[in-house]
Short mmCIF file of C-alpha atoms (C1' of nucleotides) and ligand atoms in Angstrom, two decimals:
data_model
loop_
_atom_site.label_atom_id
_atom_site.label_comp_id
_atom_site.label_asym_id
_atom_site.label_seq_id
_atom_site.Cartn_x
_atom_site.Cartn_y
_atom_site.Cartn_z
CA UNK A 2 202.95 332.07 218.62
CA UNK A 3 204.43 333.47 215.28
CA UNK A 4 207.76 331.75 216.22
CA UNK A 5 209.83 332.35 213.03
CA UNK A 6 211.63 329.05 212.15
CA UNK A 7 215.40 329.19 212.46
CA UNK A 8 215.63 328.52 208.66
CA UNK A 9 214.39 332.02 208.11
CA UNK A 10 216.51 333.64 210.75
CA UNK A 11 219.52 331.74 209.30
CA UNK A 12 218.40 332.95 205.77
CA UNK A 13 218.28 336.58 206.85
CA UNK A 14 221.71 336.56 208.83
CA UNK A 15 223.41 335.01 205.75
CA UNK A 16 221.91 337.53 203.55
CA UNK A 17 222.97 340.26 205.46
CA UNK A 18 226.51 338.79 205.58
CA UNK A 19 226.35 338.72 201.84
CA UNK A 20 225.47 342.33 201.48
CA UNK A 21 228.71 343.12 203.36
CA UNK A 22 231.16 340.64 201.69
CA UNK A 23 229.49 340.65 198.20
CA UNK A 24 230.50 337.11 197.62
CA UNK A 25 231.39 334.06 199.91
CA UNK A 26 231.11 330.31 200.17
CA UNK A 27 228.57 328.52 202.14
CA UNK A 28 231.31 327.24 204.22
CA UNK A 29 232.74 330.62 205.12
CA UNK A 30 229.42 332.26 206.06
CA UNK A 31 228.23 329.03 208.09
CA UNK A 32 231.31 329.43 210.17
CA UNK A 33 231.32 333.12 210.68
CA UNK A 34 227.50 333.25 211.42
CA UNK A 35 227.61 329.95 213.44
CA UNK A 36 224.99 328.28 211.10
CA UNK A 37 225.11 324.43 210.47
CA UNK A 38 226.96 324.14 207.06
CA UNK A 39 224.68 321.49 205.29
CA UNK A 40 221.58 323.29 206.47
CA UNK A 41 222.66 326.62 205.25
CA UNK A 42 223.55 324.83 201.90
CA UNK A 43 220.01 323.63 201.68
CA UNK A 44 218.60 327.06 202.50
CA UNK A 45 220.80 328.80 199.87
CA UNK A 46 219.63 326.26 197.38
CA UNK A 47 216.13 327.49 198.03
CA UNK A 48 217.03 331.13 197.94
CA UNK A 49 218.78 330.67 194.56
CA UNK A 50 215.62 328.84 193.31
CA UNK A 51 213.64 331.81 194.29
CA UNK A 52 215.84 334.10 192.42
CA UNK A 53 217.52 335.98 195.32
CA UNK A 54 220.92 334.41 194.96
CA UNK A 55 223.19 333.59 192.03
CA UNK A 56 226.08 331.07 192.54
CA UNK A 57 229.30 330.05 190.88
CA UNK A 58 230.43 326.60 191.14
CA UNK A 59 234.08 325.43 191.18
CA UNK A 60 237.05 326.24 193.17
CA UNK A 61 236.81 329.92 193.54
CA UNK A 62 233.08 330.01 193.36
CA UNK A 63 230.56 331.00 195.95
CA UNK A 64 227.08 332.77 196.47
CA UNK A 65 226.15 336.36 195.85
CA UNK A 66 222.99 338.54 195.86
CA UNK A 67 221.21 338.19 192.54
CA UNK A 68 220.24 341.79 192.68
CA UNK A 69 220.84 344.95 194.88
CA UNK A 70 219.90 344.59 198.49
CA UNK A 71 217.50 347.68 198.02
CA UNK A 72 215.39 345.43 195.79
CA UNK A 73 215.17 342.60 198.06
CA UNK A 74 212.24 342.68 200.29
CA UNK A 75 211.76 340.72 203.44
CA UNK A 76 208.67 339.45 202.10
CA UNK A 77 210.65 337.97 199.14
CA UNK A 78 212.98 336.18 201.71
CA UNK A 79 210.16 334.87 203.76
CA UNK A 80 208.26 333.68 200.76
CA UNK A 81 211.26 331.97 199.60
CA UNK A 82 212.02 330.01 202.88
CA UNK A 83 208.33 329.26 203.89
CA UNK A 84 205.95 329.98 201.26
CA UNK A 85 203.02 332.25 201.40
CA UNK A 86 201.66 333.94 204.57
CA UNK A 87 198.54 332.16 205.62
CA UNK A 88 197.17 332.31 208.90
CA UNK A 89 194.44 330.07 208.13
CA UNK A 90 193.68 327.81 205.21
CA UNK A 91 190.48 329.73 204.56
CA UNK A 92 192.22 333.01 203.62
CA UNK A 93 192.88 331.48 200.32
CA UNK A 94 189.94 329.12 200.09
CA UNK A 95 186.81 329.96 202.12
CA UNK A 96 185.15 326.78 201.06
CA UNK A 97 187.42 324.96 203.58
CA UNK A 98 185.63 326.28 206.51
CA UNK A 99 182.76 323.98 207.75
CA UNK A 100 180.66 327.19 208.37
CA UNK A 101 182.23 329.26 205.55
CA UNK A 102 178.84 330.36 204.55
CA UNK A 103 178.81 333.23 207.17
CA UNK A 104 182.16 332.75 208.73
CA UNK A 105 182.67 335.69 210.94
CA UNK A 106 186.42 335.42 212.04
CA UNK A 107 187.65 335.13 208.37
CA UNK A 108 187.76 338.95 208.25
CA UNK A 109 189.97 338.97 211.09
CA UNK A 110 192.50 336.69 209.61
CA UNK A 111 192.45 338.33 206.37
CA UNK A 112 193.31 341.61 208.37
CA UNK A 113 196.20 339.78 209.92
CA UNK A 114 197.57 338.62 206.80
CA UNK A 115 197.41 342.03 205.19
CA UNK A 116 199.11 343.43 208.26
CA UNK A 117 201.90 340.92 208.16
CA UNK A 118 202.34 341.11 204.41
CA UNK A 119 202.54 344.97 204.64
CA UNK A 120 205.22 345.01 207.16
CA UNK A 121 207.40 342.39 205.50
CA UNK A 122 207.04 344.13 202.03
CA UNK A 123 208.11 347.48 203.69
CA UNK A 124 211.50 346.54 204.92
CA UNK A 125 214.33 345.82 202.45
CA UNK A 126 217.51 343.85 203.06
CA UNK A 127 219.49 346.97 202.63
CA UNK A 128 217.74 348.47 205.56
CA UNK A 129 218.46 345.55 207.73
CA UNK A 130 222.11 345.50 206.76
CA UNK A 131 222.52 349.21 207.81
CA UNK A 132 224.95 349.57 210.39
CA UNK A 133 223.45 350.19 214.00
CA UNK A 134 223.92 353.69 215.45
CA UNK A 135 224.91 353.93 219.12
CA UNK A 136 221.65 355.07 220.01
CA UNK A 137 219.58 352.03 219.15
CA UNK A 138 221.88 349.11 219.90
CA UNK A 139 219.58 348.29 222.87
CA UNK A 140 216.25 349.71 222.15
CA UNK A 141 215.71 349.90 218.41
CA UNK A 142 213.20 352.31 216.97
CA UNK A 143 210.25 350.66 215.58
CA UNK A 144 210.84 352.30 212.31
CA UNK A 145 213.56 351.07 210.23
CA UNK A 146 213.46 353.79 207.67
CA UNK A 147 214.18 356.34 210.38
CA UNK A 148 217.11 354.28 211.61
CA UNK A 149 218.61 354.01 208.07
CA UNK A 150 218.42 357.80 207.79
CA UNK A 151 219.77 358.59 211.13
CA UNK A 152 222.50 355.81 210.99
CA UNK A 153 226.04 357.07 210.60
CA UNK A 154 228.42 355.35 208.11
CA UNK A 155 230.98 354.45 210.68
CA UNK A 156 231.56 350.70 211.36
CA UNK A 157 231.13 348.97 214.82
CA UNK A 158 233.30 346.16 216.07
CA UNK B 7 204.34 330.73 207.61
CA UNK B 8 202.51 332.26 210.49
CA UNK B 9 199.95 329.45 210.40
CA UNK B 10 197.68 329.98 213.20
CA UNK B 11 197.12 326.74 215.21
CA UNK B 12 193.86 325.19 214.94
CA UNK B 13 193.54 325.53 218.83
CA UNK B 14 193.48 329.30 218.35
CA UNK B 15 190.96 329.05 215.51
CA UNK B 16 188.65 326.92 217.47
CA UNK B 17 189.02 329.16 220.54
CA UNK B 18 187.89 332.22 218.53
CA UNK B 19 185.00 330.34 216.74
CA UNK B 20 183.85 329.09 220.12
CA UNK B 21 184.10 332.46 221.70
CA UNK B 22 182.01 334.04 218.94
CA UNK B 23 179.48 331.31 219.53
CA UNK B 24 179.30 332.35 223.04
CA UNK B 25 178.82 335.99 222.17
CA UNK B 26 175.68 334.74 220.36
CA UNK B 27 174.11 332.27 222.89
CA UNK B 28 175.32 333.83 226.10
CA UNK B 29 175.78 330.38 227.84
CA UNK B 30 176.45 327.01 226.52
CA UNK B 31 177.86 323.59 227.34
CA UNK B 32 181.16 322.36 225.55
CA UNK B 33 179.26 319.61 224.07
CA UNK B 34 176.78 321.78 222.34
CA UNK B 35 179.38 324.25 221.10
CA UNK B 36 181.61 321.30 219.75
CA UNK B 37 178.75 319.98 217.75
CA UNK B 38 177.48 323.00 216.11
CA UNK B 39 181.03 324.42 215.50
CA UNK B 40 182.30 321.01 214.50
CA UNK B 41 185.13 321.06 216.84
CA UNK B 42 186.40 317.73 218.57
CA UNK B 43 184.71 317.73 221.93
CA UNK B 44 187.74 316.70 224.08
CA UNK B 45 189.96 319.14 222.45
CA UNK B 46 187.59 321.99 222.86
CA UNK B 47 187.22 320.99 226.46
CA UNK B 48 190.94 321.41 227.03
CA UNK B 49 190.82 324.77 225.24
CA UNK B 50 188.08 326.06 227.31
CA UNK B 51 190.09 325.04 230.35
CA UNK B 52 192.82 327.39 229.18
CA UNK B 53 190.56 330.19 228.32
CA UNK B 54 189.17 329.93 231.76
CA UNK B 55 192.44 330.04 233.43
CA UNK B 56 193.20 333.29 231.42
CA UNK B 57 190.24 334.76 232.92
CA UNK B 58 188.15 334.91 229.65
CA UNK B 59 185.51 332.48 230.51
CA UNK B 60 183.47 331.42 233.55
CA UNK B 61 181.90 328.10 234.10
CA UNK B 62 179.11 326.50 236.11
CA UNK B 63 179.25 322.74 236.75
CA UNK B 64 176.43 320.49 237.14
CA UNK B 65 173.30 319.62 235.37
CA UNK B 66 172.45 323.01 233.81
CA UNK B 67 175.80 324.48 233.95
CA UNK B 68 177.99 325.60 230.90
CA UNK B 69 180.52 328.22 229.89
CA UNK B 70 180.01 331.96 229.46
CA UNK B 71 182.12 334.91 228.75
CA UNK B 72 183.83 336.32 231.84
CA UNK B 73 183.43 339.91 230.73
CA UNK B 74 181.80 341.86 227.80
CA UNK B 75 183.03 340.93 224.27
CA UNK B 76 183.94 344.65 223.88
CA UNK B 77 186.43 344.17 226.42
CA UNK B 78 188.06 340.98 225.03
CA UNK B 79 190.83 341.79 222.88
CA UNK B 80 192.07 339.09 220.25
CA UNK B 81 195.49 339.48 221.88
CA UNK B 82 194.04 338.20 225.08
CA UNK B 83 192.63 335.18 223.33
CA UNK B 84 196.01 334.48 221.55
CA UNK B 85 197.98 334.94 224.71
CA UNK B 86 195.60 332.54 226.45
CA UNK B 87 196.03 329.92 223.85
CA UNK B 88 199.53 330.23 222.84
CA UNK B 89 201.40 332.71 224.95
CA UNK B 90 203.49 335.65 224.14
CA UNK B 91 204.18 336.77 220.54
CA UNK B 92 207.90 336.14 220.04
CA UNK B 93 209.06 335.87 216.53
CA UNK B 94 212.56 334.97 217.75
CA UNK B 95 213.81 334.33 221.19
CA UNK B 96 216.11 337.27 221.07
CA UNK B 97 213.35 339.93 221.10
CA UNK B 98 213.07 338.93 224.78
CA UNK B 99 216.57 338.23 225.47
CA UNK B 100 219.31 339.50 223.14
CA UNK B 101 222.00 337.53 224.88
CA UNK B 102 220.75 334.41 223.13
CA UNK B 103 221.98 335.36 219.76
CA UNK B 104 225.57 334.27 219.02
CA UNK B 105 226.37 337.73 217.58
CA UNK B 106 224.11 339.60 219.64
CA UNK B 107 226.69 342.35 220.22
CA UNK B 108 225.67 344.06 216.95
CA UNK B 109 223.00 342.13 215.76
CA UNK B 110 221.25 343.77 212.74
CA UNK B 111 218.22 341.58 212.12
CA UNK B 112 216.91 342.16 215.62
CA UNK B 113 215.25 345.50 214.87
CA UNK B 114 213.43 343.98 212.18
CA UNK B 115 212.02 341.12 214.46
CA UNK B 116 211.12 343.73 216.99
CA UNK B 117 209.27 345.67 214.45
CA UNK B 118 207.31 342.52 213.34
CA UNK B 119 206.55 341.72 216.79
CA UNK B 120 205.14 345.17 217.52
CA UNK B 121 203.09 345.10 214.34
CA UNK B 122 201.43 341.97 215.11
CA UNK B 123 200.75 342.95 218.75
CA UNK B 124 199.25 346.19 217.58
CA UNK B 125 196.84 344.54 215.19
CA UNK B 126 195.91 341.75 217.69
CA UNK B 127 195.14 344.37 220.25
CA UNK B 128 193.23 346.49 217.99
CA UNK B 129 190.56 344.00 217.40
CA UNK B 130 187.92 342.97 219.95
CA UNK B 131 185.87 339.95 220.15
CA UNK B 132 182.69 342.03 219.77
CA UNK B 133 183.77 343.09 216.39
CA UNK B 134 184.49 339.73 215.24
CA UNK B 135 181.09 338.60 216.16
CA UNK B 136 179.39 341.71 214.33
CA UNK B 137 177.04 340.16 211.78
CA UNK B 138 178.32 340.20 208.24
CA UNK B 139 176.57 342.63 205.75
CA UNK B 140 175.62 341.01 202.59
CA UNK B 141 178.20 342.90 200.66
CA UNK B 142 181.18 341.74 202.59
CA UNK B 143 180.52 338.06 202.92
CA UNK B 144 183.44 337.40 200.61
CA UNK B 145 185.82 340.40 200.86
CA UNK B 146 186.68 341.61 204.39
CA UNK B 147 184.80 344.67 205.83
CA UNK B 148 186.30 348.08 205.52
CA UNK B 149 186.09 348.25 209.30
CA UNK B 150 188.78 345.52 209.57
CA UNK B 151 190.84 346.97 206.76
CA UNK B 152 191.03 350.35 208.62
CA UNK B 153 192.05 348.55 211.68
CA UNK B 154 195.05 346.71 209.79
CA UNK B 155 195.92 350.21 208.34
CA UNK B 156 195.85 351.80 211.68
CA UNK B 157 198.21 349.07 213.13
CA UNK B 158 200.59 349.77 210.48
CA UNK B 159 200.49 353.51 210.96
CA UNK B 160 200.96 352.95 214.68
CA UNK B 161 204.13 351.24 213.80
CA UNK B 162 205.24 354.11 211.63
CA UNK B 163 204.76 356.72 214.16
"C1'" DA C 24 169.70 308.52 242.74
"C1'" DA C 25 170.22 309.78 237.94
"C1'" DA C 26 171.60 312.90 234.72
"C1'" DT C 27 174.43 316.31 232.97
"C1'" DA C 28 178.08 319.19 233.46
"C1'" DT C 29 182.98 320.77 234.27
"C1'" DC C 30 187.52 319.19 235.65
"C1'" DC C 31 191.76 316.44 235.77
"C1'" DT C 32 195.58 313.45 234.27
"C1'" DA C 33 197.73 310.94 231.07
"C1'" DC C 34 198.54 309.16 226.66
"C1'" DT C 35 198.94 308.47 221.52
"C1'" DA C 36 199.30 310.14 216.55
"C1'" DA C 37 200.49 313.30 213.08
"C1'" DA C 38 202.93 316.94 211.40
"C1'" DT C 39 206.62 320.00 211.33
"C1'" DA C 40 211.27 321.67 212.26
"C1'" DC C 41 215.89 320.93 212.33
"C1'" DC C 42 219.81 318.69 210.85
"C1'" DT C 43 222.80 315.10 208.72
"C1'" DA C 44 224.81 311.89 205.16
"C1'" DT C 45 226.66 310.72 200.64
"C1'" DG C 46 228.06 311.75 196.69
"C1'" DA C 47 227.72 313.65 191.83
"C1'" DA C 48 228.66 317.75 188.86
"C1'" DT C 49 231.51 321.75 188.00
"C1'" DA C 50 235.27 325.00 187.87
"C1'" DT C 51 239.84 326.47 189.06
"C1'" DA C 52 244.72 326.64 190.49
"C1'" DG C 53 249.06 324.70 189.88
"C1'" DC D 24 246.02 316.72 183.96
"C1'" DT D 25 245.25 316.39 188.68
"C1'" DA D 26 244.02 317.76 193.24
"C1'" DT D 27 241.06 320.76 195.32
"C1'" DA D 28 237.22 323.62 196.28
"C1'" DT D 29 232.96 324.64 195.41
"C1'" DT D 30 227.74 324.11 194.34
"C1'" DC D 31 224.16 320.83 193.63
"C1'" DA D 32 220.85 316.87 194.28
"C1'" DT D 33 218.68 313.32 197.11
"C1'" DA D 34 217.78 310.65 200.72
"C1'" DG D 35 217.30 310.19 205.05
"C1'" DG D 36 217.07 310.78 210.51
"C1'" DT D 37 215.89 313.01 215.42
"C1'" DA D 38 213.56 316.13 218.21
"C1'" DT D 39 209.83 319.13 219.16
"C1'" DT D 40 205.38 320.79 218.62
"C1'" DT D 41 200.67 320.33 217.41
"C1'" DA D 42 196.50 317.78 217.39
"C1'" DG D 43 193.58 314.90 219.27
"C1'" DT D 44 191.92 310.85 222.68
"C1'" DA D 45 190.79 308.09 226.84
"C1'" DG D 46 189.00 307.29 231.18
"C1'" DG D 47 187.40 308.84 234.90
"C1'" DA D 48 186.65 312.19 239.27
"C1'" DT D 49 184.00 316.07 241.05
"C1'" DA D 50 180.39 319.17 241.25
"C1'" DT D 51 175.35 320.60 240.66
"C1'" DT D 52 170.49 320.20 239.19
"C1'" DT D 53 166.46 317.70 238.56
S1 FES E 208 186.15 330.50 206.77
FE1 FES E 208 187.86 330.55 208.07
S2 FES E 208 187.37 329.95 209.93
FE2 FES E 208 185.58 330.10 208.70
S1 FES E 209 219.89 338.97 218.47
FE1 FES E 209 218.32 338.01 217.40
S2 FES E 209 219.15 337.13 215.54
FE2 FES E 209 220.70 338.29 216.48
#
DNA sequence: AAATATCCTACTAAATACCTATGAATATAG
DNA sequence: CTATATTCATAGGTATTTAGTAGGATATTT
């Protein structure tokens, strides 16, 4: 359950890459991140439509972040690749449920939606792109903010 | 995204029904809850295998909860119908990722898994089956809001 | 014995996820 | 100006998962 589509995983990996290199072509990112080229092209098209990426065409063109990674929330990314979080249709439209009149599970789904939304909106692209500290290469701390504070600036190979 | 399969929605609706009527046949639940009979039969088979339901065959048989609804967590239900929460394969096995050596997004996925797990494990079937007060037929009860906040705080601890 | 349940195995249908193919439009380097 | 490298647009195709059906065997009560 809650399997995240590869599309979104690819999107995040590619965005992290762009944080580091500032600007790059789809082809180069696809190769270094081992993502199918044409698929990534389509994904970037979506991310651009969502206002997360800017592009330059032509010989020395490429993609770059449309704004600073501190201002890109993971909820923005997920929304761009997959649309709104909607555990069940009725969180948007209670009239769908056949027993909507007094439907009990609805509260539960709304709570789930809020929980996931809150988490996704609490993590920025910049935090994900922070280098890993030696301590948490295996077992990461659940709190990304603490990681980013504790993380050193050194690079790992 | 995070669309919950109808299988799980059906399971929860049916379980809530069983909280209220104590014991019932698949046919009767399927009819009153508007769930396809044969599908619900298969779902109940899974829930029984998971130890959430007990059954009696024969003329006046039927299904009933295997234990008190206060002791049935929503994480139990979801696990029974869909297996473990696993946003990406690498949360279980980091060796899958092509760049697992220093994979940055992995922390993020682990945090998501923790957040969802915590929420699902914080709500019992008994709570979902609580009757709705007139005020919160539309908006979710403060009770479940507090639950989602608690889940988030747990993640921040 | 008849009726009413769960239980079991297999199958189909629909939806989604994942990826590919083709090529036009655009900008740059030389 | 031309060759080349890039984004952009559209139209598919395959594999997997989800959702649901079909038919009957097995157990229990009346
Ligand atoms: S309104 Fe959503 S299951 Fe009833
Ligand atoms: S280890 Fe999961 S995306 Fe890299």
